[in-house]
Amino acid sequence: MKLVSRYLLGHLFRPWLYVIAGFSLVAILVDLFDNFVDFMEAATPIRQV
């Protein structure tokens, strides 16, 4: 693979991976807070969540 191709792929995929990681984190947090009442009612330990 040419140096220019690797450079361009690195600059295209790195932000894409950050966006995917950010969306995943937001989805996990939304799910956690959506089910927060259920976790508290069941007295679920933090480590199990």
PDB file of N, CA and C in Angstrom:
ATOM      1  N   MET A   1       0.850  -1.170   0.000  1.00  0.00           N
ATOM      2  CA  MET A   1       0.000   0.000   0.000  1.00  0.00           C
ATOM      3  C   MET A   1       0.899   1.237   0.000  1.00  0.00           C
ATOM      4  N   LYS A   2       0.544   2.196  -0.805  1.00  0.00           N
ATOM      5  CA  LYS A   2       1.355   3.398  -0.892  1.00  0.00           C
ATOM      6  C   LYS A   2       1.196   4.247   0.361  1.00  0.00           C
ATOM      7  N   LEU A   3       2.192   5.056   0.605  1.00  0.00           N
ATOM      8  CA  LEU A   3       2.199   5.911   1.784  1.00  0.00           C
ATOM      9  C   LEU A   3       1.020   6.876   1.790  1.00  0.00           C
ATOM     10  N   VAL A   4       0.689   7.416   0.631  1.00  0.00           N
ATOM     11  CA  VAL A   4      -0.430   8.364   0.537  1.00  0.00           C
ATOM     12  C   VAL A   4      -1.745   7.659   0.861  1.00  0.00           C
ATOM     13  N   SER A   5      -1.906   6.437   0.400  1.00  0.00           N
ATOM     14  CA  SER A   5      -3.129   5.676   0.675  1.00  0.00           C
ATOM     15  C   SER A   5      -3.278   5.414   2.169  1.00  0.00           C
ATOM     16  N   ARG A   6      -2.188   5.020   2.823  1.00  0.00           N
ATOM     17  CA  ARG A   6      -2.248   4.787   4.266  1.00  0.00           C
ATOM     18  C   ARG A   6      -2.551   6.066   5.018  1.00  0.00           C
ATOM     19  N   TYR A   7      -1.975   7.163   4.576  1.00  0.00           N
ATOM     20  CA  TYR A   7      -2.214   8.460   5.208  1.00  0.00           C
ATOM     21  C   TYR A   7      -3.689   8.843   5.096  1.00  0.00           C
ATOM     22  N   LEU A   8      -4.245   8.702   3.901  1.00  0.00           N
ATOM     23  CA  LEU A   8      -5.653   9.057   3.695  1.00  0.00           C
ATOM     24  C   LEU A   8      -6.582   8.131   4.471  1.00  0.00           C
ATOM     25  N   LEU A   9      -6.300   6.836   4.467  1.00  0.00           N
ATOM     26  CA  LEU A   9      -7.130   5.903   5.222  1.00  0.00           C
ATOM     27  C   LEU A   9      -7.080   6.204   6.716  1.00  0.00           C
ATOM     28  N   GLY A  10      -5.913   6.554   7.211  1.00  0.00           N
ATOM     29  CA  GLY A  10      -5.784   6.906   8.626  1.00  0.00           C
ATOM     30  C   GLY A  10      -6.591   8.132   8.978  1.00  0.00           C
ATOM     31  N   HIS A  11      -6.606   9.104   8.089  1.00  0.00           N
ATOM     32  CA  HIS A  11      -7.354  10.333   8.359  1.00  0.00           C
ATOM     33  C   HIS A  11      -8.853  10.169   8.145  1.00  0.00           C
ATOM     34  N   LEU A  12      -9.256   9.165   7.402  1.00  0.00           N
ATOM     35  CA  LEU A  12     -10.683   8.925   7.208  1.00  0.00           C
ATOM     36  C   LEU A  12     -11.264   8.011   8.280  1.00  0.00           C
ATOM     37  N   PHE A  13     -10.524   6.980   8.663  1.00  0.00           N
ATOM     38  CA  PHE A  13     -11.065   5.996   9.595  1.00  0.00           C
ATOM     39  C   PHE A  13     -10.983   6.428  11.050  1.00  0.00           C
ATOM     40  N   ARG A  14      -9.995   7.198  11.417  1.00  0.00           N
ATOM     41  CA  ARG A  14      -9.865   7.609  12.814  1.00  0.00           C
ATOM     42  C   ARG A  14     -11.071   8.430  13.276  1.00  0.00           C
ATOM     43  N   PRO A  15     -11.492   9.466  12.558  1.00  0.00           N
ATOM     44  CA  PRO A  15     -12.701  10.191  12.994  1.00  0.00           C
ATOM     45  C   PRO A  15     -13.956   9.315  12.950  1.00  0.00           C
ATOM     46  N   TRP A  16     -14.027   8.423  11.968  1.00  0.00           N
ATOM     47  CA  TRP A  16     -15.173   7.525  11.866  1.00  0.00           C
ATOM     48  C   TRP A  16     -15.252   6.623  13.098  1.00  0.00           C
ATOM     49  N   LEU A  17     -14.122   6.117  13.542  1.00  0.00           N
ATOM     50  CA  LEU A  17     -14.102   5.278  14.741  1.00  0.00           C
ATOM     51  C   LEU A  17     -14.485   6.077  15.980  1.00  0.00           C
ATOM     52  N   TYR A  18     -14.043   7.331  16.063  1.00  0.00           N
ATOM     53  CA  TYR A  18     -14.437   8.180  17.192  1.00  0.00           C
ATOM     54  C   TYR A  18     -15.941   8.413  17.204  1.00  0.00           C
ATOM     55  N   VAL A  19     -16.526   8.615  16.049  1.00  0.00           N
ATOM     56  CA  VAL A  19     -17.976   8.835  15.964  1.00  0.00           C
ATOM     57  C   VAL A  19     -18.726   7.574  16.383  1.00  0.00           C
ATOM     58  N   ILE A  20     -18.294   6.427  15.901  1.00  0.00           N
ATOM     59  CA  ILE A  20     -18.940   5.160  16.267  1.00  0.00           C
ATOM     60  C   ILE A  20     -18.817   4.922  17.774  1.00  0.00           C
ATOM     61  N   ALA A  21     -17.638   5.172  18.337  1.00  0.00           N
ATOM     62  CA  ALA A  21     -17.453   5.002  19.778  1.00  0.00           C
ATOM     63  C   ALA A  21     -18.334   5.977  20.554  1.00  0.00           C
ATOM     64  N   GLY A  22     -18.449   7.203  20.079  1.00  0.00           N
ATOM     65  CA  GLY A  22     -19.290   8.195  20.751  1.00  0.00           C
ATOM     66  C   GLY A  22     -20.755   7.815  20.723  1.00  0.00           C
ATOM     67  N   PHE A  23     -21.245   7.381  19.564  1.00  0.00           N
ATOM     68  CA  PHE A  23     -22.643   6.952  19.472  1.00  0.00           C
ATOM     69  C   PHE A  23     -22.905   5.736  20.363  1.00  0.00           C
ATOM     70  N   SER A  24     -21.955   4.820  20.417  1.00  0.00           N
ATOM     71  CA  SER A  24     -22.115   3.642  21.270  1.00  0.00           C
ATOM     72  C   SER A  24     -22.188   4.044  22.735  1.00  0.00           C
ATOM     73  N   LEU A  25     -21.325   4.958  23.142  1.00  0.00           N
ATOM     74  CA  LEU A  25     -21.333   5.423  24.524  1.00  0.00           C
ATOM     75  C   LEU A  25     -22.644   6.115  24.865  1.00  0.00           C
ATOM     76  N   VAL A  26     -23.130   6.947  23.971  1.00  0.00           N
ATOM     77  CA  VAL A  26     -24.406   7.633  24.201  1.00  0.00           C
ATOM     78  C   VAL A  26     -25.542   6.616  24.291  1.00  0.00           C
ATOM     79  N   ALA A  27     -25.551   5.615  23.429  1.00  0.00           N
ATOM     80  CA  ALA A  27     -26.602   4.594  23.456  1.00  0.00           C
ATOM     81  C   ALA A  27     -26.582   3.818  24.768  1.00  0.00           C
ATOM     82  N   ILE A  28     -25.389   3.489  25.253  1.00  0.00           N
ATOM     83  CA  ILE A  28     -25.266   2.775  26.523  1.00  0.00           C
ATOM     84  C   ILE A  28     -25.758   3.644  27.672  1.00  0.00           C
ATOM     85  N   LEU A  29     -25.381   4.915  27.679  1.00  0.00           N
ATOM     86  CA  LEU A  29     -25.827   5.811  28.745  1.00  0.00           C
ATOM     87  C   LEU A  29     -27.334   6.019  28.720  1.00  0.00           C
ATOM     88  N   VAL A  30     -27.914   6.159  27.542  1.00  0.00           N
ATOM     89  CA  VAL A  30     -29.368   6.322  27.438  1.00  0.00           C
ATOM     90  C   VAL A  30     -30.067   5.080  27.972  1.00  0.00           C
ATOM     91  N   ASP A  31     -29.580   3.902  27.606  1.00  0.00           N
ATOM     92  CA  ASP A  31     -30.180   2.663  28.086  1.00  0.00           C
ATOM     93  C   ASP A  31     -30.034   2.539  29.599  1.00  0.00           C
ATOM     94  N   LEU A  32     -28.874   2.905  30.120  1.00  0.00           N
ATOM     95  CA  LEU A  32     -28.640   2.828  31.561  1.00  0.00           C
ATOM     96  C   LEU A  32     -29.592   3.740  32.319  1.00  0.00           C
ATOM     97  N   PHE A  33     -29.731   4.981  31.876  1.00  0.00           N
ATOM     98  CA  PHE A  33     -30.607   5.908  32.576  1.00  0.00           C
ATOM     99  C   PHE A  33     -32.081   5.592  32.339  1.00  0.00           C
ATOM    100  N   ASP A  34     -32.406   4.981  31.220  1.00  0.00           N
ATOM    101  CA  ASP A  34     -33.785   4.587  30.957  1.00  0.00           C
ATOM    102  C   ASP A  34     -34.218   3.469  31.903  1.00  0.00           C
ATOM    103  N   ASN A  35     -33.294   2.580  32.235  1.00  0.00           N
ATOM    104  CA  ASN A  35     -33.596   1.449  33.116  1.00  0.00           C
ATOM    105  C   ASN A  35     -33.139   1.676  34.550  1.00  0.00           C
ATOM    106  N   PHE A  36     -32.786   2.898  34.899  1.00  0.00           N
ATOM    107  CA  PHE A  36     -32.232   3.191  36.219  1.00  0.00           C
ATOM    108  C   PHE A  36     -33.206   2.816  37.333  1.00  0.00           C
ATOM    109  N   VAL A  37     -34.480   3.120  37.152  1.00  0.00           N
ATOM    110  CA  VAL A  37     -35.483   2.811  38.176  1.00  0.00           C
ATOM    111  C   VAL A  37     -35.582   1.303  38.381  1.00  0.00           C
ATOM    112  N   ASP A  38     -35.540   0.553  37.302  1.00  0.00           N
ATOM    113  CA  ASP A  38     -35.599  -0.911  37.421  1.00  0.00           C
ATOM    114  C   ASP A  38     -34.395  -1.449  38.187  1.00  0.00           C
ATOM    115  N   PHE A  39     -33.229  -0.887  37.931  1.00  0.00           N
ATOM    116  CA  PHE A  39     -32.027  -1.321  38.648  1.00  0.00           C
ATOM    117  C   PHE A  39     -32.133  -1.006  40.135  1.00  0.00           C
ATOM    118  N   MET A  40     -32.666   0.152  40.474  1.00  0.00           N
ATOM    119  CA  MET A  40     -32.788   0.539  41.875  1.00  0.00           C
ATOM    120  C   MET A  40     -33.835  -0.318  42.593  1.00  0.00           C
ATOM    121  N   GLU A  41     -34.939  -0.630  41.932  1.00  0.00           N
ATOM    122  CA  GLU A  41     -35.978  -1.459  42.547  1.00  0.00           C
ATOM    123  C   GLU A  41     -35.482  -2.878  42.795  1.00  0.00           C
ATOM    124  N   ALA A  42     -34.648  -3.383  41.927  1.00  0.00           N
ATOM    125  CA  ALA A  42     -34.126  -4.739  42.079  1.00  0.00           C
ATOM    126  C   ALA A  42     -32.892  -4.780  42.970  1.00  0.00           C
ATOM    127  N   ALA A  43     -32.426  -3.618  43.423  1.00  0.00           N
ATOM    128  CA  ALA A  43     -31.223  -3.510  44.266  1.00  0.00           C
ATOM    129  C   ALA A  43     -30.028  -4.180  43.589  1.00  0.00           C
ATOM    130  N   THR A  44     -29.866  -3.917  42.314  1.00  0.00           N
ATOM    131  CA  THR A  44     -28.774  -4.490  41.537  1.00  0.00           C
ATOM    132  C   THR A  44     -27.461  -3.799  41.894  1.00  0.00           C
ATOM    133  N   PRO A  45     -26.413  -4.575  42.211  1.00  0.00           N
ATOM    134  CA  PRO A  45     -25.120  -3.945  42.502  1.00  0.00           C
ATOM    135  C   PRO A  45     -24.543  -3.259  41.262  1.00  0.00           C
ATOM    136  N   ILE A  46     -23.749  -2.217  41.478  1.00  0.00           N
ATOM    137  CA  ILE A  46     -23.162  -1.444  40.380  1.00  0.00           C
ATOM    138  C   ILE A  46     -22.296  -2.326  39.485  1.00  0.00           C
ATOM    139  N   ARG A  47     -21.550  -3.235  40.069  1.00  0.00           N
ATOM    140  CA  ARG A  47     -20.664  -4.094  39.266  1.00  0.00           C
ATOM    141  C   ARG A  47     -21.446  -4.998  38.319  1.00  0.00           C
ATOM    142  N   GLN A  48     -22.659  -5.368  38.693  1.00  0.00           N
ATOM    143  CA  GLN A  48     -23.463  -6.238  37.839  1.00  0.00           C
ATOM    144  C   GLN A  48     -24.080  -5.466  36.684  1.00  0.00           C
ATOM    145  N   VAL A  49     -24.317  -4.176  36.879  1.00  0.00           N
ATOM    146  CA  VAL A  49     -24.884  -3.342  35.821  1.00  0.00           C
ATOM    147  C   VAL A  49     -23.851  -3.207  34.739  1.00  0.00           C
TER     148      VAL A  49
END
